[in-house]
Amino acid sequence: MEQVSTNNAFGGAQGVYKHASAATGTEMTFSVFVPPHQPGTKLPVVWYLSGLTCTHANVTEKGEFRRICAELGLIFVAPDTSPRGPDLNGNAVPDDPAGAYDFGLGAGFYVDATQAPFDRHYKMWSYVTEELPTLIADNFPADMTRQSIMGHSMGGHGAITIALRNPGRYASVSAFAPIVAPGQVPWGEKALAGYLGEDRATWRRHDAVALIEDGARVADLLVDQGGADSFLTQELRPELLESACKTAGIDLTLNLREGYDHSYYFISTFMADHLRWHATRLIKD
């Protein structure tokens, strides 16, 4: 692991790091904020998964999380959203053939691709759930028995599906404007078909609504959604998650924030609310 940069912030340290990833076969970059703490103290970890087109830098630069993380004593980890090229052998990482923003580079959808040519590098599920947690545990003062996960849009999809499929690993899960039913919306249909193939039965393991319908559970779930989000009715469809959670008995807090859009102006406004919500589940007296 190589340190790219580090900056003092709110008494802690905001770092950016890169490493050669075995999962993706590429160099991967991520950021970690470590709050002020006593030497030897192990701190709870909040994972933040970003949305389409983003890298680690979007939330790191615009998420406004450091003050509250310093106050609460939370490590904040932000991975990239896809492999980037060239790979470790010097070859280009495949991208959307038409250069679209919603597939390929910047749009890994937090799955392990099974379809060529994407199956060689697009292993974001394994990267986020296996490889990067090991790296964090080995290099930072992280208490890996106390983890929570959150995300935005495509990253909200990733956070909820990862929590649903790993019961007991995460103390809590939340999302901003998540893609809750990718098997039923254009963004998800394109991505899941491209990465996993045309058999829709295989998509259900990466679809929050389908996972809940199939019996997966979390104790509770916090979602904030902007009422002025241009993607609300076609791509996000929070009413599907609301219905699934009601049927399953999952305690969903769904906040519709009138006038807010899909941007980091929206996310940064409610970031502290989410981090406090996670802290109540991570930090016990």
Short mmCIF file of C-alpha atoms in Angstrom, two decimals:
data_model
loop_
_atom_site.label_atom_id
_atom_site.label_comp_id
_atom_site.label_asym_id
_atom_site.label_seq_id
_atom_site.Cartn_x
_atom_site.Cartn_y
_atom_site.Cartn_z
CA MET A 1 0.00 0.00 0.00
CA GLU A 2 1.33 3.41 -1.00
CA GLN A 3 0.26 6.68 0.57
CA VAL A 4 -0.68 9.18 -2.11
CA SER A 5 -1.46 12.07 0.22
CA THR A 6 -2.35 12.91 3.81
CA ASN A 7 -3.85 16.04 5.32
CA ASN A 8 -4.71 17.00 8.87
CA ALA A 9 -8.42 17.63 9.40
CA PHE A 10 -10.43 18.15 12.61
CA GLY A 11 -7.60 16.69 14.65
CA GLY A 12 -7.45 13.53 12.54
CA ALA A 13 -5.89 12.55 9.23
CA GLN A 14 -7.43 12.32 5.77
CA GLY A 15 -5.38 9.99 3.63
CA VAL A 16 -5.51 8.73 0.07
CA TYR A 17 -3.83 5.41 -0.75
CA LYS A 18 -3.27 3.09 -3.68
CA HIS A 19 -2.34 -0.55 -4.03
CA ALA A 20 -2.15 -3.37 -6.55
CA SER A 21 -5.44 -5.26 -6.23
CA ALA A 22 -5.54 -9.03 -6.60
CA ALA A 23 -9.32 -8.88 -7.03
CA THR A 24 -9.39 -6.47 -9.96
CA GLY A 25 -5.91 -6.98 -11.38
CA THR A 26 -5.45 -3.22 -11.42
CA GLU A 27 -4.13 -0.48 -9.21
CA MET A 28 -6.93 0.72 -6.92
CA THR A 29 -7.18 4.01 -5.02
CA PHE A 30 -9.20 4.65 -1.86
CA SER A 31 -9.43 7.22 0.92
CA VAL A 32 -9.52 6.81 4.70
CA PHE A 33 -10.25 9.41 7.37
CA VAL A 34 -8.94 8.45 10.80
CA PRO A 35 -10.31 10.65 13.60
CA PRO A 36 -8.25 11.79 16.59
CA HIS A 37 -7.81 8.95 19.08
CA GLN A 38 -5.61 7.65 21.85
CA PRO A 39 -2.72 5.39 20.78
CA GLY A 40 -3.73 1.76 20.77
CA THR A 41 -7.46 2.52 20.48
CA LYS A 42 -9.43 0.56 17.90
CA LEU A 43 -12.19 2.54 16.17
CA PRO A 44 -15.42 1.54 14.40
CA VAL A 45 -15.48 1.73 10.60
CA VAL A 46 -18.06 3.24 8.25
CA TRP A 47 -17.83 2.19 4.60
CA TYR A 48 -19.11 4.63 1.99
CA LEU A 49 -19.83 3.33 -1.52
CA SER A 50 -20.09 5.95 -4.25
CA GLY A 51 -22.37 6.19 -7.27
CA LEU A 52 -22.07 6.18 -11.04
CA THR A 53 -19.06 8.03 -12.53
CA CYS A 54 -17.52 8.66 -9.11
CA THR A 55 -14.13 7.78 -7.66
CA HIS A 56 -13.08 7.89 -4.00
CA ALA A 57 -12.56 11.63 -4.47
CA ASN A 58 -16.18 12.75 -4.79
CA VAL A 59 -17.23 12.03 -1.23
CA THR A 60 -13.75 12.75 0.12
CA GLU A 61 -13.85 16.28 -1.26
CA LYS A 62 -17.58 17.07 -1.09
CA GLY A 63 -19.16 14.77 1.50
CA GLU A 64 -18.55 16.95 4.58
CA PHE A 65 -18.14 13.95 6.88
CA ARG A 66 -14.89 14.69 8.70
CA ARG A 67 -16.16 17.00 11.44
CA ILE A 68 -18.84 14.54 12.56
CA CYS A 69 -16.53 11.51 12.21
CA ALA A 70 -14.00 13.28 14.42
CA GLU A 71 -16.72 14.05 16.96
CA LEU A 72 -18.03 10.48 17.00
CA GLY A 73 -14.73 8.62 16.60
CA LEU A 74 -15.51 6.93 13.28
CA ILE A 75 -13.09 5.77 10.60
CA PHE A 76 -14.54 6.61 7.18
CA VAL A 77 -13.45 4.49 4.18
CA ALA A 78 -14.28 5.41 0.57
CA PRO A 79 -13.29 2.95 -2.20
CA ASP A 80 -13.40 3.56 -5.95
CA THR A 81 -16.43 2.43 -7.97
CA SER A 82 -14.68 0.26 -10.57
CA PRO A 83 -11.28 -0.94 -11.71
CA ARG A 84 -9.31 1.56 -13.74
CA GLY A 85 -6.81 1.01 -16.50
CA PRO A 86 -4.26 0.04 -17.47
CA ASP A 87 -4.25 -3.23 -15.58
CA LEU A 88 -1.18 -4.64 -13.85
CA ASN A 89 -0.03 -6.15 -17.15
CA GLY A 90 -0.32 -2.85 -18.99
CA ASN A 91 -3.58 -3.67 -20.79
CA ALA A 92 -6.60 -1.39 -20.97
CA VAL A 93 -9.52 -2.24 -18.70
CA PRO A 94 -12.65 -2.80 -20.83
CA ASP A 95 -15.23 -0.03 -20.84
CA ASP A 96 -18.71 0.49 -22.25
CA PRO A 97 -18.32 0.07 -26.03
CA ALA A 98 -20.22 3.31 -26.64
CA GLY A 99 -18.46 5.18 -23.86
CA ALA A 100 -21.66 5.59 -21.81
CA TYR A 101 -21.39 6.73 -18.20
CA ASP A 102 -23.65 4.03 -16.73
CA PHE A 103 -21.56 0.94 -17.53
CA GLY A 104 -17.87 0.08 -17.40
CA LEU A 105 -15.36 2.50 -15.94
CA GLY A 106 -16.85 4.27 -12.93
CA ALA A 107 -19.85 1.93 -12.95
CA GLY A 108 -18.84 -1.41 -11.47
CA PHE A 109 -22.21 -1.88 -9.69
CA TYR A 110 -20.51 -3.76 -6.82
CA VAL A 111 -20.79 -7.17 -8.49
CA ASP A 112 -18.28 -9.82 -9.55
CA ALA A 113 -18.71 -9.94 -13.32
CA THR A 114 -19.07 -13.33 -14.99
CA GLN A 115 -19.28 -12.15 -18.61
CA ALA A 116 -16.28 -11.54 -20.88
CA PRO A 117 -14.43 -9.25 -21.17
CA PHE A 118 -15.53 -7.75 -17.86
CA ASP A 119 -14.97 -10.90 -15.79
CA ARG A 120 -11.19 -10.36 -15.70
CA HIS A 121 -11.27 -7.07 -13.78
CA TYR A 122 -14.77 -6.13 -12.63
CA LYS A 123 -14.71 -7.87 -9.25
CA MET A 124 -15.95 -5.03 -7.09
CA TRP A 125 -17.98 -7.31 -4.79
CA SER A 126 -14.87 -9.25 -3.80
CA TYR A 127 -12.81 -6.07 -3.60
CA VAL A 128 -15.20 -4.27 -1.24
CA THR A 129 -16.21 -7.24 0.92
CA GLU A 130 -12.93 -9.19 1.09
CA GLU A 131 -9.73 -7.57 -0.17
CA LEU A 132 -10.08 -3.98 1.01
CA PRO A 133 -11.36 -4.88 4.52
CA THR A 134 -8.23 -6.98 5.03
CA LEU A 135 -6.07 -4.05 3.94
CA ILE A 136 -7.90 -1.70 6.29
CA ALA A 137 -7.59 -4.11 9.21
CA ASP A 138 -3.85 -4.51 8.62
CA ASN A 139 -2.97 -0.84 8.22
CA PHE A 140 -5.37 1.27 10.27
CA PRO A 141 -6.65 1.32 13.89
CA ALA A 142 -9.89 -0.33 12.79
CA ASP A 143 -12.14 -2.47 14.97
CA MET A 144 -13.48 -4.83 12.31
CA THR A 145 -16.03 -6.23 14.76
CA ARG A 146 -17.78 -2.84 14.50
CA GLN A 147 -18.54 -1.96 10.89
CA SER A 148 -21.38 -0.11 9.18
CA ILE A 149 -21.99 0.54 5.49
CA MET A 150 -23.66 3.29 3.49
CA GLY A 151 -23.73 4.55 -0.07
CA HIS A 152 -25.21 6.82 -2.71
CA SER A 153 -27.24 5.80 -5.79
CA MET A 154 -25.32 2.84 -7.30
CA GLY A 155 -23.39 2.80 -4.03
CA GLY A 156 -26.64 2.71 -2.09
CA HIS A 157 -27.52 -0.38 -4.10
CA GLY A 158 -24.14 -1.84 -3.19
CA ALA A 159 -24.41 -1.00 0.49
CA ILE A 160 -27.88 -2.48 0.95
CA THR A 161 -27.20 -5.66 -1.02
CA ILE A 162 -23.88 -6.23 0.76
CA ALA A 163 -25.53 -5.80 4.16
CA LEU A 164 -28.42 -8.08 3.24
CA ARG A 165 -26.08 -10.85 2.08
CA ASN A 166 -23.70 -10.57 5.04
CA PRO A 167 -25.95 -10.80 8.09
CA GLY A 168 -24.16 -9.88 11.29
CA ARG A 169 -21.15 -8.24 9.66
CA TYR A 170 -22.51 -4.69 9.66
CA ALA A 171 -24.12 -3.04 12.65
CA SER A 172 -26.15 -0.80 10.37
CA VAL A 173 -26.80 0.18 6.75
CA SER A 174 -28.06 3.38 5.18
CA ALA A 175 -28.28 5.00 1.76
CA PHE A 176 -28.80 8.22 -0.14
CA ALA A 177 -31.05 7.84 -3.21
CA PRO A 178 -30.26 4.13 -3.71
CA ILE A 179 -31.04 2.04 -6.78
CA VAL A 180 -33.21 -0.37 -4.81
CA ALA A 181 -34.44 -2.66 -7.58
CA PRO A 182 -31.84 -2.78 -10.36
CA GLY A 183 -33.63 -5.71 -11.98
CA GLN A 184 -36.58 -3.42 -12.68
CA VAL A 185 -34.92 -0.18 -13.90
CA PRO A 186 -32.84 0.77 -16.97
CA TRP A 187 -29.55 1.45 -15.17
CA GLY A 188 -29.66 -1.89 -13.42
CA GLU A 189 -30.93 -3.93 -16.34
CA LYS A 190 -28.06 -2.70 -18.50
CA ALA A 191 -25.42 -3.28 -15.84
CA LEU A 192 -26.59 -6.65 -14.55
CA ALA A 193 -27.05 -8.04 -18.06
CA GLY A 194 -23.62 -6.80 -19.10
CA TYR A 195 -21.78 -8.09 -16.06
CA LEU A 196 -23.80 -11.20 -15.12
CA GLY A 197 -25.55 -12.28 -18.35
CA GLU A 198 -29.17 -12.47 -19.43
CA ASP A 199 -30.39 -14.97 -16.82
CA ARG A 200 -32.40 -12.70 -14.54
CA ALA A 201 -32.41 -15.32 -11.79
CA THR A 202 -28.72 -14.56 -11.23
CA TRP A 203 -29.51 -10.87 -10.80
CA ARG A 204 -31.56 -11.37 -7.66
CA ARG A 205 -28.47 -11.68 -5.44
CA HIS A 206 -27.63 -8.10 -6.43
CA ASP A 207 -31.09 -6.57 -6.11
CA ALA A 208 -32.16 -5.28 -2.68
CA VAL A 209 -35.89 -5.68 -3.26
CA ALA A 210 -35.44 -9.20 -4.67
CA LEU A 211 -33.15 -10.20 -1.78
CA ILE A 212 -35.76 -9.07 0.75
CA GLU A 213 -38.47 -10.92 -1.18
CA ASP A 214 -36.24 -14.01 -1.06
CA GLY A 215 -35.79 -13.83 2.72
CA ALA A 216 -32.72 -11.67 3.36
CA ARG A 217 -33.06 -9.34 6.34
CA VAL A 218 -31.45 -6.44 8.17
CA ALA A 219 -32.74 -5.13 11.50
CA ASP A 220 -33.40 -1.63 10.22
CA LEU A 221 -32.55 0.66 7.34
CA LEU A 222 -32.22 4.43 6.86
CA VAL A 223 -32.78 5.97 3.41
CA ASP A 224 -32.83 9.63 2.40
CA GLN A 225 -34.23 10.52 -1.02
CA GLY A 226 -34.42 13.91 -2.68
CA GLY A 227 -37.88 14.85 -3.87
CA ALA A 228 -36.44 16.86 -6.79
CA ASP A 229 -34.13 14.03 -7.88
CA SER A 230 -34.42 13.72 -11.68
CA PHE A 231 -33.80 9.95 -11.41
CA LEU A 232 -36.47 9.34 -8.78
CA THR A 233 -39.31 7.82 -10.78
CA GLN A 234 -37.40 5.88 -13.44
CA GLU A 235 -34.18 4.63 -11.82
CA LEU A 236 -34.54 4.78 -8.02
CA ARG A 237 -38.14 3.87 -7.18
CA PRO A 238 -37.97 3.94 -3.36
CA GLU A 239 -41.61 2.86 -3.15
CA LEU A 240 -40.51 -0.66 -4.16
CA LEU A 241 -38.15 -0.83 -1.18
CA GLU A 242 -40.81 0.61 1.10
CA SER A 243 -43.28 -2.09 0.04
CA ALA A 244 -40.74 -4.92 0.38
CA CYS A 245 -39.65 -3.77 3.84
CA LYS A 246 -43.24 -3.44 5.02
CA THR A 247 -44.05 -6.97 3.90
CA ALA A 248 -40.86 -8.34 5.47
CA GLY A 249 -41.18 -6.45 8.74
CA ILE A 250 -37.95 -4.50 8.26
CA ASP A 251 -37.90 -1.18 10.10
CA LEU A 252 -37.32 1.28 7.23
CA THR A 253 -36.93 5.00 7.84
CA LEU A 254 -37.51 6.61 4.43
CA ASN A 255 -37.09 10.39 4.41
CA LEU A 256 -38.31 12.19 1.29
CA ARG A 257 -36.44 15.49 1.27
CA GLU A 258 -38.46 17.96 -0.78
CA GLY A 259 -36.48 20.24 -3.08
CA TYR A 260 -33.26 18.18 -2.90
CA ASP A 261 -31.69 16.59 -5.98
CA HIS A 262 -29.22 13.75 -6.58
CA SER A 263 -26.05 15.75 -5.95
CA TYR A 264 -23.54 16.10 -3.13
CA TYR A 265 -25.37 19.23 -2.00
CA PHE A 266 -28.09 16.78 -0.95
CA ILE A 267 -25.71 14.17 0.45
CA SER A 268 -23.62 16.63 2.47
CA THR A 269 -26.78 18.15 3.98
CA PHE A 270 -27.81 14.86 5.60
CA MET A 271 -24.44 13.15 6.00
CA ALA A 272 -24.18 13.98 9.71
CA ASP A 273 -27.65 12.53 10.34
CA HIS A 274 -26.59 9.25 8.79
CA LEU A 275 -23.29 9.07 10.64
CA ARG A 276 -24.99 9.75 13.97
CA TRP A 277 -27.51 7.01 13.15
CA HIS A 278 -24.65 4.58 12.49
CA ALA A 279 -22.79 5.66 15.61
CA THR A 280 -25.73 4.78 17.86
CA ARG A 281 -25.47 1.21 16.52
CA LEU A 282 -21.65 1.02 16.49
CA ILE A 283 -20.78 2.61 19.80
CA LYS A 284 -22.18 0.96 22.90
CA ASP A 285 -21.59 2.10 26.48
#
